[in-house]
JSON list of C-alpha atoms in Angstrom, two decimals:
[
{"chain": "B", "resi": 1, "resn": "ASN", "atom": "CA", "xyz": [-97.43, -17.23, -61.73]},
{"chain": "B", "resi": 2, "resn": "ILE", "atom": "CA", "xyz": [-94.29, -19.05, -64.39]},
{"chain": "B", "resi": 3, "resn": "GLY", "atom": "CA", "xyz": [-93.58, -22.04, -61.43]},
{"chain": "B", "resi": 4, "resn": "SER", "atom": "CA", "xyz": [-89.63, -23.40, -61.89]},
{"chain": "B", "resi": 5, "resn": "GLU", "atom": "CA", "xyz": [-90.59, -24.49, -65.90]},
{"chain": "B", "resi": 6, "resn": "GLY", "atom": "CA", "xyz": [-92.04, -20.92, -67.23]},
{"chain": "B", "resi": 7, "resn": "ALA", "atom": "CA", "xyz": [-88.67, -19.75, -66.02]},
{"chain": "B", "resi": 8, "resn": "ALA", "atom": "CA", "xyz": [-86.50, -23.14, -66.56]},
{"chain": "B", "resi": 9, "resn": "VAL", "atom": "CA", "xyz": [-87.83, -21.25, -70.11]},
{"chain": "B", "resi": 10, "resn": "LEU", "atom": "CA", "xyz": [-86.78, -17.38, -69.65]},
{"chain": "B", "resi": 11, "resn": "ALA", "atom": "CA", "xyz": [-83.84, -17.70, -68.61]},
{"chain": "B", "resi": 12, "resn": "PRO", "atom": "CA", "xyz": [-81.60, -18.38, -72.34]},
{"chain": "B", "resi": 13, "resn": "ALA", "atom": "CA", "xyz": [-84.14, -15.71, -72.87]},
{"chain": "B", "resi": 14, "resn": "ILE", "atom": "CA", "xyz": [-83.53, -13.02, -70.07]},
{"chain": "B", "resi": 15, "resn": "LYS", "atom": "CA", "xyz": [-79.39, -14.13, -70.40]},
{"chain": "B", "resi": 16, "resn": "GLU", "atom": "CA", "xyz": [-79.47, -12.10, -74.09]},
{"chain": "B", "resi": 17, "resn": "LEU", "atom": "CA", "xyz": [-81.41, -8.38, -73.01]},
{"chain": "B", "resi": 18, "resn": "LYS", "atom": "CA", "xyz": [-78.08, -7.54, -71.75]},
{"chain": "B", "resi": 19, "resn": "SER", "atom": "CA", "xyz": [-78.73, -3.23, -72.32]},
{"chain": "B", "resi": 20, "resn": "LEU", "atom": "CA", "xyz": [-81.95, -4.13, -69.56]},
{"chain": "B", "resi": 21, "resn": "THR", "atom": "CA", "xyz": [-82.35, -2.40, -65.78]},
{"chain": "B", "resi": 22, "resn": "SER", "atom": "CA", "xyz": [-84.60, -4.02, -64.89]},
{"chain": "B", "resi": 23, "resn": "LEU", "atom": "CA", "xyz": [-85.93, -6.75, -63.70]},
{"chain": "B", "resi": 24, "resn": "TYR", "atom": "CA", "xyz": [-89.74, -7.41, -62.45]},
{"chain": "B", "resi": 25, "resn": "ILE", "atom": "CA", "xyz": [-90.47, -11.25, -61.56]},
{"chain": "B", "resi": 26, "resn": "ASP", "atom": "CA", "xyz": [-92.43, -11.43, -58.19]},
{"chain": "B", "resi": 27, "resn": "ASP", "atom": "CA", "xyz": [-94.46, -13.65, -57.17]},
{"chain": "B", "resi": 28, "resn": "ASN", "atom": "CA", "xyz": [-94.23, -16.19, -60.10]},
{"chain": "B", "resi": 29, "resn": "ASN", "atom": "CA", "xyz": [-94.51, -19.03, -57.39]},
{"chain": "B", "resi": 30, "resn": "ILE", "atom": "CA", "xyz": [-90.31, -19.96, -59.65]},
{"chain": "B", "resi": 31, "resn": "GLY", "atom": "CA", "xyz": [-88.90, -22.27, -55.65]},
{"chain": "B", "resi": 32, "resn": "SER", "atom": "CA", "xyz": [-85.94, -22.81, -55.34]},
{"chain": "B", "resi": 33, "resn": "GLU", "atom": "CA", "xyz": [-85.31, -25.27, -58.56]},
{"chain": "B", "resi": 34, "resn": "GLY", "atom": "CA", "xyz": [-87.02, -22.18, -60.90]},
{"chain": "B", "resi": 35, "resn": "ALA", "atom": "CA", "xyz": [-83.97, -19.93, -58.56]},
{"chain": "B", "resi": 36, "resn": "LYS", "atom": "CA", "xyz": [-80.93, -21.60, -59.35]},
{"chain": "B", "resi": 37, "resn": "ALA", "atom": "CA", "xyz": [-82.04, -21.70, -63.43]},
{"chain": "B", "resi": 38, "resn": "LEU", "atom": "CA", "xyz": [-82.82, -17.82, -63.88]},
{"chain": "B", "resi": 39, "resn": "ALA", "atom": "CA", "xyz": [-79.26, -17.25, -61.38]},
{"chain": "B", "resi": 40, "resn": "PRO", "atom": "CA", "xyz": [-76.27, -17.62, -64.65]},
{"chain": "B", "resi": 41, "resn": "ALA", "atom": "CA", "xyz": [-78.84, -15.35, -66.47]},
{"chain": "B", "resi": 42, "resn": "ILE", "atom": "CA", "xyz": [-79.44, -12.17, -64.00]},
{"chain": "B", "resi": 43, "resn": "LYS", "atom": "CA", "xyz": [-75.39, -12.72, -63.32]},
{"chain": "B", "resi": 44, "resn": "GLU", "atom": "CA", "xyz": [-74.73, -11.69, -67.51]},
{"chain": "B", "resi": 45, "resn": "LEU", "atom": "CA", "xyz": [-77.20, -8.23, -67.09]},
{"chain": "B", "resi": 46, "resn": "THR", "atom": "CA", "xyz": [-74.60, -6.05, -65.60]},
{"chain": "B", "resi": 47, "resn": "LEU", "atom": "CA", "xyz": [-76.21, -2.28, -66.59]},
{"chain": "B", "resi": 48, "resn": "LEU", "atom": "CA", "xyz": [-78.84, -4.01, -64.33]},
{"chain": "B", "resi": 49, "resn": "THR", "atom": "CA", "xyz": [-80.09, -1.74, -61.19]},
{"chain": "B", "resi": 50, "resn": "SER", "atom": "CA", "xyz": [-83.54, -3.30, -60.14]},
{"chain": "B", "resi": 51, "resn": "LEU", "atom": "CA", "xyz": [-84.69, -6.68, -59.38]},
{"chain": "B", "resi": 52, "resn": "ASN", "atom": "CA", "xyz": [-86.91, -7.72, -57.63]},
{"chain": "B", "resi": 53, "resn": "ILE", "atom": "CA", "xyz": [-87.70, -11.35, -57.53]},
{"chain": "B", "resi": 54, "resn": "SER", "atom": "CA", "xyz": [-90.07, -11.38, -53.95]},
{"chain": "B", "resi": 55, "resn": "TYR", "atom": "CA", "xyz": [-92.68, -13.81, -53.82]},
{"chain": "B", "resi": 56, "resn": "ASN", "atom": "CA", "xyz": [-91.47, -16.52, -55.25]},
{"chain": "B", "resi": 57, "resn": "ASN", "atom": "CA", "xyz": [-90.71, -19.17, -52.02]},
{"chain": "B", "resi": 58, "resn": "ILE", "atom": "CA", "xyz": [-86.73, -19.56, -54.05]},
{"chain": "B", "resi": 59, "resn": "GLY", "atom": "CA", "xyz": [-86.12, -20.85, -50.10]},
{"chain": "B", "resi": 60, "resn": "SER", "atom": "CA", "xyz": [-82.07, -21.37, -48.27]},
{"chain": "B", "resi": 61, "resn": "LYS", "atom": "CA", "xyz": [-80.91, -23.15, -51.97]},
{"chain": "B", "resi": 62, "resn": "GLY", "atom": "CA", "xyz": [-82.41, -20.58, -54.41]},
{"chain": "B", "resi": 63, "resn": "ALA", "atom": "CA", "xyz": [-81.14, -17.72, -52.52]},
{"chain": "B", "resi": 64, "resn": "ILE", "atom": "CA", "xyz": [-77.90, -19.58, -52.58]},
{"chain": "B", "resi": 65, "resn": "ALA", "atom": "CA", "xyz": [-78.00, -19.53, -55.85]},
{"chain": "B", "resi": 66, "resn": "LEU", "atom": "CA", "xyz": [-79.23, -16.18, -56.85]},
{"chain": "B", "resi": 67, "resn": "ALA", "atom": "CA", "xyz": [-76.13, -14.71, -54.30]},
{"chain": "B", "resi": 68, "resn": "GLU", "atom": "CA", "xyz": [-73.42, -15.74, -57.05]},
{"chain": "B", "resi": 69, "resn": "ALA", "atom": "CA", "xyz": [-75.74, -13.78, -59.76]},
{"chain": "B", "resi": 70, "resn": "ILE", "atom": "CA", "xyz": [-76.49, -10.83, -57.24]},
{"chain": "B", "resi": 71, "resn": "LYS", "atom": "CA", "xyz": [-73.13, -10.44, -56.06]},
{"chain": "B", "resi": 72, "resn": "GLU", "atom": "CA", "xyz": [-71.92, -9.77, -60.58]},
{"chain": "B", "resi": 73, "resn": "LEU", "atom": "CA", "xyz": [-74.94, -6.97, -60.11]},
{"chain": "B", "resi": 74, "resn": "LYS", "atom": "CA", "xyz": [-72.85, -4.10, -59.87]},
{"chain": "B", "resi": 75, "resn": "LEU", "atom": "CA", "xyz": [-75.20, -0.96, -60.57]},
{"chain": "B", "resi": 76, "resn": "LEU", "atom": "CA", "xyz": [-77.94, -1.95, -58.50]},
{"chain": "B", "resi": 77, "resn": "THR", "atom": "CA", "xyz": [-80.19, 0.13, -56.63]},
{"chain": "B", "resi": 78, "resn": "SER", "atom": "CA", "xyz": [-82.95, -1.35, -55.74]},
{"chain": "B", "resi": 79, "resn": "LEU", "atom": "CA", "xyz": [-83.32, -5.42, -54.46]},
{"chain": "B", "resi": 80, "resn": "GLU", "atom": "CA", "xyz": [-87.17, -6.80, -53.57]},
{"chain": "B", "resi": 81, "resn": "ILE", "atom": "CA", "xyz": [-85.74, -10.59, -52.27]},
{"chain": "B", "resi": 82, "resn": "ASN", "atom": "CA", "xyz": [-89.04, -10.16, -49.83]},
{"chain": "B", "resi": 83, "resn": "TRP", "atom": "CA", "xyz": [-92.20, -12.94, -49.24]},
{"chain": "B", "resi": 84, "resn": "ASN", "atom": "CA", "xyz": [-88.65, -16.42, -50.19]},
{"chain": "B", "resi": 85, "resn": "ASN", "atom": "CA", "xyz": [-87.93, -17.51, -47.24]},
{"chain": "B", "resi": 86, "resn": "ILE", "atom": "CA", "xyz": [-84.32, -17.46, -46.82]},
{"chain": "B", "resi": 87, "resn": "GLU", "atom": "CA", "xyz": [-84.09, -18.52, -43.52]},
{"chain": "B", "resi": 88, "resn": "SER", "atom": "CA", "xyz": [-80.81, -17.77, -41.82]},
{"chain": "B", "resi": 89, "resn": "GLU", "atom": "CA", "xyz": [-78.50, -19.49, -44.63]},
{"chain": "B", "resi": 90, "resn": "GLY", "atom": "CA", "xyz": [-80.46, -17.55, -47.34]},
{"chain": "B", "resi": 91, "resn": "ALA", "atom": "CA", "xyz": [-79.48, -15.15, -45.64]},
{"chain": "B", "resi": 92, "resn": "LYS", "atom": "CA", "xyz": [-75.73, -14.93, -44.92]},
{"chain": "B", "resi": 93, "resn": "ALA", "atom": "CA", "xyz": [-75.46, -15.53, -48.50]},
{"chain": "B", "resi": 94, "resn": "SER", "atom": "CA", "xyz": [-77.55, -12.74, -49.50]},
{"chain": "B", "resi": 95, "resn": "ALA", "atom": "CA", "xyz": [-75.56, -10.55, -47.60]},
{"chain": "B", "resi": 96, "resn": "TRP", "atom": "CA", "xyz": [-72.23, -12.16, -48.84]},
{"chain": "B", "resi": 97, "resn": "ALA", "atom": "CA", "xyz": [-74.03, -10.86, -51.94]},
{"chain": "B", "resi": 98, "resn": "ILE", "atom": "CA", "xyz": [-74.50, -7.20, -50.73]},
{"chain": "B", "resi": 99, "resn": "LYS", "atom": "CA", "xyz": [-72.08, -6.09, -49.32]},
{"chain": "B", "resi": 100, "resn": "ASP", "atom": "CA", "xyz": [-70.11, -4.67, -51.94]},
{"chain": "B", "resi": 101, "resn": "LEU", "atom": "CA", "xyz": [-72.89, -3.59, -53.78]},
{"chain": "B", "resi": 102, "resn": "LYS", "atom": "CA", "xyz": [-72.07, -0.16, -53.12]},
{"chain": "B", "resi": 103, "resn": "PHE", "atom": "CA", "xyz": [-75.13, 1.58, -55.27]},
{"chain": "B", "resi": 104, "resn": "LEU", "atom": "CA", "xyz": [-77.88, 0.67, -53.70]},
{"chain": "B", "resi": 105, "resn": "SER", "atom": "CA", "xyz": [-80.11, 3.01, -51.96]},
{"chain": "B", "resi": 106, "resn": "SER", "atom": "CA", "xyz": [-82.98, 0.51, -50.99]},
{"chain": "B", "resi": 107, "resn": "LEU", "atom": "CA", "xyz": [-83.10, -3.85, -50.01]},
{"chain": "B", "resi": 108, "resn": "ASN", "atom": "CA", "xyz": [-86.35, -5.11, -48.61]},
{"chain": "B", "resi": 109, "resn": "ILE", "atom": "CA", "xyz": [-85.20, -8.85, -47.50]},
{"chain": "B", "resi": 110, "resn": "ASP", "atom": "CA", "xyz": [-88.88, -8.76, -45.67]},
{"chain": "B", "resi": 111, "resn": "ASN", "atom": "CA", "xyz": [-90.80, -12.41, -44.24]},
{"chain": "B", "resi": 112, "resn": "ASN", "atom": "CA", "xyz": [-87.60, -14.65, -45.13]},
{"chain": "B", "resi": 113, "resn": "LYS", "atom": "CA", "xyz": [-87.76, -16.44, -41.51]},
{"chain": "B", "resi": 114, "resn": "ILE", "atom": "CA", "xyz": [-83.91, -14.96, -41.06]},
{"chain": "B", "resi": 115, "resn": "GLY", "atom": "CA", "xyz": [-83.85, -15.43, -37.43]},
{"chain": "B", "resi": 116, "resn": "SER", "atom": "CA", "xyz": [-81.12, -13.83, -35.61]},
{"chain": "B", "resi": 117, "resn": "GLU", "atom": "CA", "xyz": [-78.63, -15.69, -36.91]},
{"chain": "B", "resi": 118, "resn": "GLY", "atom": "CA", "xyz": [-79.42, -13.88, -39.64]},
{"chain": "B", "resi": 119, "resn": "ALA", "atom": "CA", "xyz": [-79.87, -11.24, -38.85]},
{"chain": "B", "resi": 120, "resn": "ILE", "atom": "CA", "xyz": [-75.61, -11.26, -38.03]},
{"chain": "B", "resi": 121, "resn": "GLU", "atom": "CA", "xyz": [-74.59, -12.01, -41.09]},
{"chain": "B", "resi": 122, "resn": "LEU", "atom": "CA", "xyz": [-76.78, -9.28, -43.08]},
{"chain": "B", "resi": 123, "resn": "ALA", "atom": "CA", "xyz": [-76.14, -6.21, -40.23]},
{"chain": "B", "resi": 124, "resn": "GLN", "atom": "CA", "xyz": [-72.37, -6.91, -41.58]},
{"chain": "B", "resi": 125, "resn": "ALA", "atom": "CA", "xyz": [-72.63, -6.52, -44.65]},
{"chain": "B", "resi": 126, "resn": "ILE", "atom": "CA", "xyz": [-75.80, -3.59, -43.76]},
{"chain": "B", "resi": 127, "resn": "LYS", "atom": "CA", "xyz": [-73.04, -1.35, -42.23]},
{"chain": "B", "resi": 128, "resn": "ARG", "atom": "CA", "xyz": [-71.22, -1.64, -45.55]},
{"chain": "B", "resi": 129, "resn": "LEU", "atom": "CA", "xyz": [-74.29, -0.04, -47.84]},
{"chain": "B", "resi": 130, "resn": "LYS", "atom": "CA", "xyz": [-74.06, 3.63, -47.11]},
{"chain": "B", "resi": 131, "resn": "SER", "atom": "CA", "xyz": [-76.34, 4.12, -50.29]},
{"chain": "B", "resi": 132, "resn": "LEU", "atom": "CA", "xyz": [-78.87, 3.08, -48.21]},
{"chain": "B", "resi": 133, "resn": "THR", "atom": "CA", "xyz": [-82.11, 5.35, -48.54]},
{"chain": "B", "resi": 134, "resn": "SER", "atom": "CA", "xyz": [-84.96, 2.54, -47.91]},
{"chain": "B", "resi": 135, "resn": "LEU", "atom": "CA", "xyz": [-84.12, -1.22, -45.60]},
{"chain": "B", "resi": 136, "resn": "TYR", "atom": "CA", "xyz": [-87.12, -3.50, -45.15]},
{"chain": "B", "resi": 137, "resn": "ILE", "atom": "CA", "xyz": [-86.28, -6.55, -42.98]},
{"chain": "B", "resi": 138, "resn": "GLY", "atom": "CA", "xyz": [-89.93, -6.97, -40.82]},
{"chain": "B", "resi": 139, "resn": "ASN", "atom": "CA", "xyz": [-91.05, -10.17, -39.83]},
{"chain": "B", "resi": 140, "resn": "ASN", "atom": "CA", "xyz": [-87.89, -11.93, -40.03]},
{"chain": "B", "resi": 141, "resn": "GLU", "atom": "CA", "xyz": [-88.30, -13.51, -36.25]},
{"chain": "B", "resi": 142, "resn": "ILE", "atom": "CA", "xyz": [-84.38, -11.80, -35.28]},
{"chain": "B", "resi": 143, "resn": "GLY", "atom": "CA", "xyz": [-86.02, -11.66, -31.56]},
{"chain": "B", "resi": 144, "resn": "PRO", "atom": "CA", "xyz": [-83.58, -9.42, -29.57]},
{"chain": "B", "resi": 145, "resn": "ALA", "atom": "CA", "xyz": [-80.01, -11.14, -30.56]},
{"chain": "B", "resi": 146, "resn": "GLY", "atom": "CA", "xyz": [-80.82, -10.00, -34.03]},
{"chain": "B", "resi": 147, "resn": "ALA", "atom": "CA", "xyz": [-81.69, -5.71, -33.22]},
{"chain": "B", "resi": 148, "resn": "LYS", "atom": "CA", "xyz": [-78.60, -6.02, -30.91]},
{"chain": "B", "resi": 149, "resn": "ALA", "atom": "CA", "xyz": [-76.10, -7.28, -33.94]},
{"chain": "B", "resi": 150, "resn": "LEU", "atom": "CA", "xyz": [-78.20, -5.54, -36.58]},
{"chain": "B", "resi": 151, "resn": "ALA", "atom": "CA", "xyz": [-78.21, -1.07, -34.26]},
{"chain": "B", "resi": 152, "resn": "PRO", "atom": "CA", "xyz": [-74.46, -0.94, -35.00]},
{"chain": "B", "resi": 153, "resn": "ALA", "atom": "CA", "xyz": [-75.05, -1.77, -38.80]},
{"chain": "B", "resi": 154, "resn": "ILE", "atom": "CA", "xyz": [-78.20, 1.03, -38.96]},
{"chain": "B", "resi": 155, "resn": "LYS", "atom": "CA", "xyz": [-76.88, 3.61, -36.83]},
{"chain": "B", "resi": 156, "resn": "GLU", "atom": "CA", "xyz": [-73.94, 4.16, -40.39]},
{"chain": "B", "resi": 157, "resn": "LEU", "atom": "CA", "xyz": [-76.11, 4.10, -42.76]},
{"chain": "B", "resi": 158, "resn": "ASN", "atom": "CA", "xyz": [-77.15, 8.08, -42.69]},
{"chain": "B", "resi": 159, "resn": "LEU", "atom": "CA", "xyz": [-78.84, 8.27, -45.38]},
{"chain": "B", "resi": 160, "resn": "LEU", "atom": "CA", "xyz": [-82.25, 6.47, -44.36]},
{"chain": "B", "resi": 161, "resn": "THR", "atom": "CA", "xyz": [-85.42, 7.94, -44.52]},
{"chain": "B", "resi": 162, "resn": "SER", "atom": "CA", "xyz": [-87.08, 4.52, -44.14]},
{"chain": "B", "resi": 163, "resn": "LEU", "atom": "CA", "xyz": [-86.54, 2.12, -42.18]},
{"chain": "B", "resi": 164, "resn": "SER", "atom": "CA", "xyz": [-88.69, -0.87, -41.33]},
{"chain": "B", "resi": 165, "resn": "ILE", "atom": "CA", "xyz": [-88.51, -3.33, -38.51]},
{"chain": "B", "resi": 166, "resn": "TYR", "atom": "CA", "xyz": [-92.08, -4.52, -37.14]},
{"chain": "B", "resi": 167, "resn": "LYS", "atom": "CA", "xyz": [-92.71, -8.11, -36.16]},
{"chain": "B", "resi": 168, "resn": "ASN", "atom": "CA", "xyz": [-89.69, -9.67, -35.25]},
{"chain": "B", "resi": 169, "resn": "LYS", "atom": "CA", "xyz": [-90.76, -10.29, -31.79]},
{"chain": "B", "resi": 170, "resn": "ILE", "atom": "CA", "xyz": [-87.42, -7.70, -30.13]},
{"chain": "B", "resi": 171, "resn": "GLY", "atom": "CA", "xyz": [-88.36, -7.75, -27.09]},
{"chain": "B", "resi": 172, "resn": "SER", "atom": "CA", "xyz": [-88.38, -4.05, -25.17]},
{"chain": "B", "resi": 173, "resn": "GLN", "atom": "CA", "xyz": [-84.40, -5.19, -24.78]},
{"chain": "B", "resi": 174, "resn": "GLY", "atom": "CA", "xyz": [-83.81, -5.19, -28.89]},
{"chain": "B", "resi": 175, "resn": "ALA", "atom": "CA", "xyz": [-85.79, -1.74, -28.70]},
{"chain": "B", "resi": 176, "resn": "LYS", "atom": "CA", "xyz": [-83.27, -0.36, -26.04]},
{"chain": "B", "resi": 177, "resn": "GLU", "atom": "CA", "xyz": [-80.41, -1.67, -28.19]},
{"chain": "B", "resi": 178, "resn": "LEU", "atom": "CA", "xyz": [-81.84, 0.08, -31.40]},
{"chain": "B", "resi": 179, "resn": "ALA", "atom": "CA", "xyz": [-82.98, 3.44, -29.80]},
{"chain": "B", "resi": 180, "resn": "PRO", "atom": "CA", "xyz": [-79.37, 5.19, -30.00]},
{"chain": "B", "resi": 181, "resn": "ALA", "atom": "CA", "xyz": [-78.79, 3.91, -33.62]},
{"chain": "B", "resi": 182, "resn": "ILE", "atom": "CA", "xyz": [-82.32, 5.85, -34.96]},
{"chain": "B", "resi": 183, "resn": "ARG", "atom": "CA", "xyz": [-81.54, 8.12, -32.20]},
{"chain": "B", "resi": 184, "resn": "GLU", "atom": "CA", "xyz": [-78.25, 8.80, -35.15]},
{"chain": "B", "resi": 185, "resn": "LEU", "atom": "CA", "xyz": [-80.64, 8.93, -38.61]},
{"chain": "B", "resi": 186, "resn": "THR", "atom": "CA", "xyz": [-81.51, 11.86, -38.68]},
{"chain": "B", "resi": 187, "resn": "SER", "atom": "CA", "xyz": [-82.90, 12.26, -41.61]},
{"chain": "B", "resi": 188, "resn": "LEU", "atom": "CA", "xyz": [-85.33, 9.16, -41.44]},
{"chain": "B", "resi": 189, "resn": "THR", "atom": "CA", "xyz": [-88.61, 10.64, -42.42]},
{"chain": "B", "resi": 190, "resn": "SER", "atom": "CA", "xyz": [-90.76, 6.84, -42.18]},
{"chain": "B", "resi": 191, "resn": "LEU", "atom": "CA", "xyz": [-90.42, 3.98, -38.66]},
{"chain": "B", "resi": 192, "resn": "ASP", "atom": "CA", "xyz": [-92.56, 1.01, -38.53]},
{"chain": "B", "resi": 193, "resn": "ILE", "atom": "CA", "xyz": [-92.05, -1.17, -35.47]},
{"chain": "B", "resi": 194, "resn": "ASN", "atom": "CA", "xyz": [-95.88, -2.11, -34.80]},
{"chain": "B", "resi": 195, "resn": "TRP", "atom": "CA", "xyz": [-95.85, -5.92, -33.49]},
{"chain": "B", "resi": 196, "resn": "ASN", "atom": "CA", "xyz": [-92.20, -6.48, -31.56]},
{"chain": "B", "resi": 197, "resn": "PHE", "atom": "CA", "xyz": [-93.79, -6.03, -27.99]},
{"chain": "B", "resi": 198, "resn": "ILE", "atom": "CA", "xyz": [-90.75, -3.74, -27.34]},
{"chain": "B", "resi": 199, "resn": "GLY", "atom": "CA", "xyz": [-92.90, -2.78, -23.31]},
{"chain": "B", "resi": 200, "resn": "GLY", "atom": "CA", "xyz": [-92.50, 0.54, -20.91]},
{"chain": "B", "resi": 201, "resn": "GLU", "atom": "CA", "xyz": [-89.40, 0.06, -20.88]},
{"chain": "B", "resi": 202, "resn": "GLY", "atom": "CA", "xyz": [-89.32, -0.20, -25.21]},
{"chain": "B", "resi": 203, "resn": "THR", "atom": "CA", "xyz": [-91.38, 2.58, -26.09]},
{"chain": "B", "resi": 204, "resn": "VAL", "atom": "CA", "xyz": [-89.44, 5.15, -23.44]},
{"chain": "B", "resi": 205, "resn": "ALA", "atom": "CA", "xyz": [-86.27, 4.99, -24.80]},
{"chain": "B", "resi": 206, "resn": "LEU", "atom": "CA", "xyz": [-87.74, 4.67, -28.77]},
{"chain": "B", "resi": 207, "resn": "ALA", "atom": "CA", "xyz": [-89.50, 7.32, -27.23]},
{"chain": "B", "resi": 208, "resn": "HIS", "atom": "CA", "xyz": [-86.71, 9.43, -26.01]},
{"chain": "B", "resi": 209, "resn": "ALA", "atom": "CA", "xyz": [-84.41, 8.12, -29.64]},
{"chain": "B", "resi": 210, "resn": "ILE", "atom": "CA", "xyz": [-87.22, 9.57, -31.66]},
{"chain": "B", "resi": 211, "resn": "LYS", "atom": "CA", "xyz": [-87.31, 13.02, -29.86]},
{"chain": "B", "resi": 212, "resn": "GLU", "atom": "CA", "xyz": [-83.50, 13.82, -29.85]}
]
C-alpha cells in the first residue's frame, strides 16, 4: 500500500529499468496522482509485455495519464487495469491507448464504472485487437447499449477463449445483441454472463448461440 507518495518515489527507479518485461504494482492505492507520477516512467519501458495496475483507484485522470504511456508499450501482451473507477472518460483514453497494441492477448478492465459510453469507446479499439484470447469487462454498468456496441467488436475476436461480461445490466435486449457474436467465437471455453437480468428471451438467444 505505497500510496501516491510511494509511487512518486518509485517512478525514477522504474524509469531506469529498461530491460523490465513485467511490472505488477496492483493493490497499492496510488490514486490519480500516483498514476500521473508513474506514467512517464512506464512510457520508457518499451520491452514491457505485462502490466498490472489494478486495484489502485486511479480514476479517470489517472487513466488518462497512463494512456500516454500504455500507447508506447508495443510489445504488451497482458494489461490489467481493473478496479480503478476510470469511468467513461478513462475508458475513452484507454481505448485510444490500446487500439494499436497488436500483441495484446489479455485485457482486464472489470469494475471500472465505464457505462455504456465507455463501452462504445472501447468497442472501437477492441475490434482491432485480433490477438485477444481473454477479455474481462464485467461489472461496468454497460447496459443494453453497451452490449450492442461491443457485440460487433467481440465477433471479430476469433482467438478469444475467455469472455467475462458479468453484472452489466445488459438485460434481454443486450443478451440478444451479444448472442450472434458469441456464436462466432468457436474457440471460447469460458463465458461469464452472470447477474445480467437477461430473462427468458435473452437466455434462449444465448442458449442457441452456445449450442451452435
